[in-house]
PDB file of C-alpha atoms in Angstrom:
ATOM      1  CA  UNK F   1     -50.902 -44.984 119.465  1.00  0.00           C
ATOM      2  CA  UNK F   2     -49.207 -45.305 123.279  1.00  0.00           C
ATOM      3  CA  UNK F   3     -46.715 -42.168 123.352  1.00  0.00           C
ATOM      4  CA  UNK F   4     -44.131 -44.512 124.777  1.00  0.00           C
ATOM      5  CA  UNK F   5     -44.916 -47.277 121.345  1.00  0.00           C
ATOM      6  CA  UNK F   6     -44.465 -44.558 119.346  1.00  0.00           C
ATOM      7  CA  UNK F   7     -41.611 -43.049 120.439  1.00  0.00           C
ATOM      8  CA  UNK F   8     -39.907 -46.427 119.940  1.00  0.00           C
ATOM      9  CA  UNK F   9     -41.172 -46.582 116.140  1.00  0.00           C
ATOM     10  CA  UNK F  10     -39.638 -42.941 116.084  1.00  0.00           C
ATOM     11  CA  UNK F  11     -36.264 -43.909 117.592  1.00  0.00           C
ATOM     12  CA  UNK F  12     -36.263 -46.972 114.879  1.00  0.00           C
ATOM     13  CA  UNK F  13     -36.834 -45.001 111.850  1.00  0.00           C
ATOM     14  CA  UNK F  14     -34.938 -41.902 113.067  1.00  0.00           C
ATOM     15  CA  UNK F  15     -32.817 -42.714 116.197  1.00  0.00           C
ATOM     16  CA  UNK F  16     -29.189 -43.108 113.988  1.00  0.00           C
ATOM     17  CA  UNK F  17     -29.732 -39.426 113.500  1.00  0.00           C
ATOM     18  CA  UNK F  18     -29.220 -38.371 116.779  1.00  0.00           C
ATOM     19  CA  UNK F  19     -25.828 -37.912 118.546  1.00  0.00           C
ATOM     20  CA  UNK F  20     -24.120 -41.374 120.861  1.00  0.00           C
ATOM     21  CA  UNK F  21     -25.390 -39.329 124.070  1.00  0.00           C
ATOM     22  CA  UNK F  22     -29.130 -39.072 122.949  1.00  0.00           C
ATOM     23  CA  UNK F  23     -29.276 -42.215 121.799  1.00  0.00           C
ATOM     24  CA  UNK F  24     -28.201 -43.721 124.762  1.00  0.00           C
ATOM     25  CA  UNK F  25     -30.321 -42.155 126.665  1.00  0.00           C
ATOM     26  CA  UNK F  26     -33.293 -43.005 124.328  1.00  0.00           C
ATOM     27  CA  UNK F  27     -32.091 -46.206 124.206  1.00  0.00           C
ATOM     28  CA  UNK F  28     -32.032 -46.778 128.132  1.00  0.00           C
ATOM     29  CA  UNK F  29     -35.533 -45.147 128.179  1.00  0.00           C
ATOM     30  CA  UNK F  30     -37.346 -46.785 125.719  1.00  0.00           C
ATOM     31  CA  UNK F  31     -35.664 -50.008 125.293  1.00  0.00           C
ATOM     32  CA  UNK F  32     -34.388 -50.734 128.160  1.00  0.00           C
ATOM     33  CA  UNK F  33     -37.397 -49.275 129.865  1.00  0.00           C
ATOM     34  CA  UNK F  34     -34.978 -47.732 132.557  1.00  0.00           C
ATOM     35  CA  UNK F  35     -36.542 -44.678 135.004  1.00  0.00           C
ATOM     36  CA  UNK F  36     -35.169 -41.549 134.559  1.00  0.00           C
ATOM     37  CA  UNK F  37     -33.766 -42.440 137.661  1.00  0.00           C
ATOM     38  CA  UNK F  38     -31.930 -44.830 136.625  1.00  0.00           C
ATOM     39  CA  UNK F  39     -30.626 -43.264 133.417  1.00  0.00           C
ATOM     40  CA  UNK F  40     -29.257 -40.812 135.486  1.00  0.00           C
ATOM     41  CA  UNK F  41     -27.415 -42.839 137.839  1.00  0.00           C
ATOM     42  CA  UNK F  42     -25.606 -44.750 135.111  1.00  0.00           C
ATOM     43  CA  UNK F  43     -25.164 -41.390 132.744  1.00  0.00           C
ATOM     44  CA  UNK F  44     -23.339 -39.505 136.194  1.00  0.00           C
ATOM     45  CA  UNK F  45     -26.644 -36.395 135.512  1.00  0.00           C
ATOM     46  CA  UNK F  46     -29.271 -35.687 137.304  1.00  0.00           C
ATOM     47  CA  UNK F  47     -32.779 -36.756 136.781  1.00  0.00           C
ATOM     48  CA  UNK F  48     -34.219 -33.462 135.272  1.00  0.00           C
ATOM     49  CA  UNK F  49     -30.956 -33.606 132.719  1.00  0.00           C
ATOM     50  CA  UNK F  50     -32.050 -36.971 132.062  1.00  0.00           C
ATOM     51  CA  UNK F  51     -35.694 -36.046 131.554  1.00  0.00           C
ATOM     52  CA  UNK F  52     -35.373 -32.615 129.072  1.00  0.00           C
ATOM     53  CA  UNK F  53     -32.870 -34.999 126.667  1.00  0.00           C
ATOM     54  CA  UNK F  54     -35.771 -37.338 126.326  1.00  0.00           C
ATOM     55  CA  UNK F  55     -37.961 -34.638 125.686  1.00  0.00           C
ATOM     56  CA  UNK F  56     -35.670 -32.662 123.238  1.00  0.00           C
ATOM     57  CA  UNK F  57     -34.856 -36.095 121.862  1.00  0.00           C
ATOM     58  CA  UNK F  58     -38.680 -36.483 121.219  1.00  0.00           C
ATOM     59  CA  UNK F  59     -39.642 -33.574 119.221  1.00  0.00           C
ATOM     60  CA  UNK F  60     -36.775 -33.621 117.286  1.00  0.00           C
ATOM     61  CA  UNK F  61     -37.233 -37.348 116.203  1.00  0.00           C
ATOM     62  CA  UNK F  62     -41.205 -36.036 115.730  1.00  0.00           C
ATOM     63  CA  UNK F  63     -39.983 -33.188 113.665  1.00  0.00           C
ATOM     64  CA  UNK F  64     -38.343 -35.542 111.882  1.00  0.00           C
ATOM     65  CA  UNK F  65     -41.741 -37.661 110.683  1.00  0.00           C
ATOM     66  CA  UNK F  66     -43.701 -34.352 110.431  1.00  0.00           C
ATOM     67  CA  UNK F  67     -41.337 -33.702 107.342  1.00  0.00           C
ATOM     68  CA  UNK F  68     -40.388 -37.461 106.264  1.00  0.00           C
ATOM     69  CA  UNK F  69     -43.497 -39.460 107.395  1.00  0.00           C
ATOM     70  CA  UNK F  70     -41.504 -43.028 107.282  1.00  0.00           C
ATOM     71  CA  UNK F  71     -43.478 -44.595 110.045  1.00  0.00           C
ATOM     72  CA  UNK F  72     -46.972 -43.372 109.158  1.00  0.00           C
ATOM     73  CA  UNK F  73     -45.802 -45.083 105.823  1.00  0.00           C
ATOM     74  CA  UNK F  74     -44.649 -48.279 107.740  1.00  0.00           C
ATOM     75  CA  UNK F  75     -47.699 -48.237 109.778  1.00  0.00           C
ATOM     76  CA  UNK F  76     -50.277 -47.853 106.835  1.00  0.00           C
ATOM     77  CA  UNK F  77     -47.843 -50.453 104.521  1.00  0.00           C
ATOM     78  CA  UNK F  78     -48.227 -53.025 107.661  1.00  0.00           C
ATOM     79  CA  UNK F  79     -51.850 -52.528 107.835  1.00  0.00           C
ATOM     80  CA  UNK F  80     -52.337 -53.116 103.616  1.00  0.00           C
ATOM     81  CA  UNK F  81     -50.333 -56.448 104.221  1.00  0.00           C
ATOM     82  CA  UNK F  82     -52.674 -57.497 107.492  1.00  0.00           C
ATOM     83  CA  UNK F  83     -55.488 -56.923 105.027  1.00  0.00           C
ATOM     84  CA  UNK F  84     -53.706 -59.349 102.445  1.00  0.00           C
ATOM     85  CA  UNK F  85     -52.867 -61.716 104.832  1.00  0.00           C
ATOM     86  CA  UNK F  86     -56.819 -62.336 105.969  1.00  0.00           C
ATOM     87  CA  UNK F  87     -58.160 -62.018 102.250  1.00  0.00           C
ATOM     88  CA  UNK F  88     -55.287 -64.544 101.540  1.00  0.00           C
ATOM     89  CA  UNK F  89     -57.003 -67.115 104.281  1.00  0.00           C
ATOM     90  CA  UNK F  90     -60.218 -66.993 102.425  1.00  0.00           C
ATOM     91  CA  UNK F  91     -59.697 -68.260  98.821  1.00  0.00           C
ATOM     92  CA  UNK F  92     -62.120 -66.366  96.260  1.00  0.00           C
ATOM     93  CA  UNK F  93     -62.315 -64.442  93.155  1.00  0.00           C
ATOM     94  CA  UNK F  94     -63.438 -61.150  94.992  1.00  0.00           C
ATOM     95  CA  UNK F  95     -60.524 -61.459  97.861  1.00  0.00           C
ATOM     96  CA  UNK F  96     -58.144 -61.950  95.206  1.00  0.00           C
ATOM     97  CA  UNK F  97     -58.967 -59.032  93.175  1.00  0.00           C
ATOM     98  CA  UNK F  98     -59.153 -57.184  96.934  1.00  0.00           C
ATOM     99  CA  UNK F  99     -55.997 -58.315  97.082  1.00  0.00           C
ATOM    100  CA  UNK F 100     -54.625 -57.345  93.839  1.00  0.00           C
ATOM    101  CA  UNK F 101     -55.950 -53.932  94.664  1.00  0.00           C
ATOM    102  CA  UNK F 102     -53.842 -53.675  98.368  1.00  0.00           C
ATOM    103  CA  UNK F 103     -51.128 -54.431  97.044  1.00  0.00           C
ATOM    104  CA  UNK F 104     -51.506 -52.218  93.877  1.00  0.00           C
ATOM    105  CA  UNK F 105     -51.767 -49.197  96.823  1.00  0.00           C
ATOM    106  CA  UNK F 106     -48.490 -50.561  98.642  1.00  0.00           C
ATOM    107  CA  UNK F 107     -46.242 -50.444  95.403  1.00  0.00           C
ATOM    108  CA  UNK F 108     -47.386 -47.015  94.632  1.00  0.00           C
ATOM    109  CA  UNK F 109     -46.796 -45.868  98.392  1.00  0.00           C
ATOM    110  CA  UNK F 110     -43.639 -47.260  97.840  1.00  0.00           C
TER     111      UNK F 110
END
């Protein structure tokens, strides 16, 4: 996955548990898709302040999913129901019994 994609699944699952400062700046970075430059500017810091949040910001929303793994979760749940949804498009006894099985493996992830 893109390191900048999955730093915004990270700051969705796990971005509430960082302080208003970081998550501005996370915010700016990854949603906003501001430079560092830019961040900096509008935050009155300097571009290398700007940068080391973002990168302590980073490993602790990693360190995060290395102990809660919510969005390796999401991201396996959301391929199960991609699976679903295709077997759905194809009516027959073996899809639905493919499907039964998915979503058997979703409500026991859950």
């Amino acid at each position: 996955m893109e390191d900048k994609i999955r730093a915004g699944f990270l700051y969705d699952f796990y971005g509430e548990l960082l302080n208003e400062h970081q998550r501005n700046i996370l915010d700016s970075y990854i949603n906003e898709d501001l430079s560092l430059s830019e961040i900096a500017e509008e935050q009155g810091m300097t571009r290398q302040g700007v940068h080391d949040i973002i990168r302590r910001c980073n490993d602790k929303l990693q360190k995060y999913e290395d102990k809660l793994h919510l969005v390796e979760k999401f991201m396996h749940i959301k391929e199960d129901v991609m699976a679903i949804n295709e077997l759905a498009k194809v009516a027959s006894e073996d899809n639905l019994e493919k499907i039964c099985v998915i979503s058997n493996d979703i409500l026991e992830e859950l």
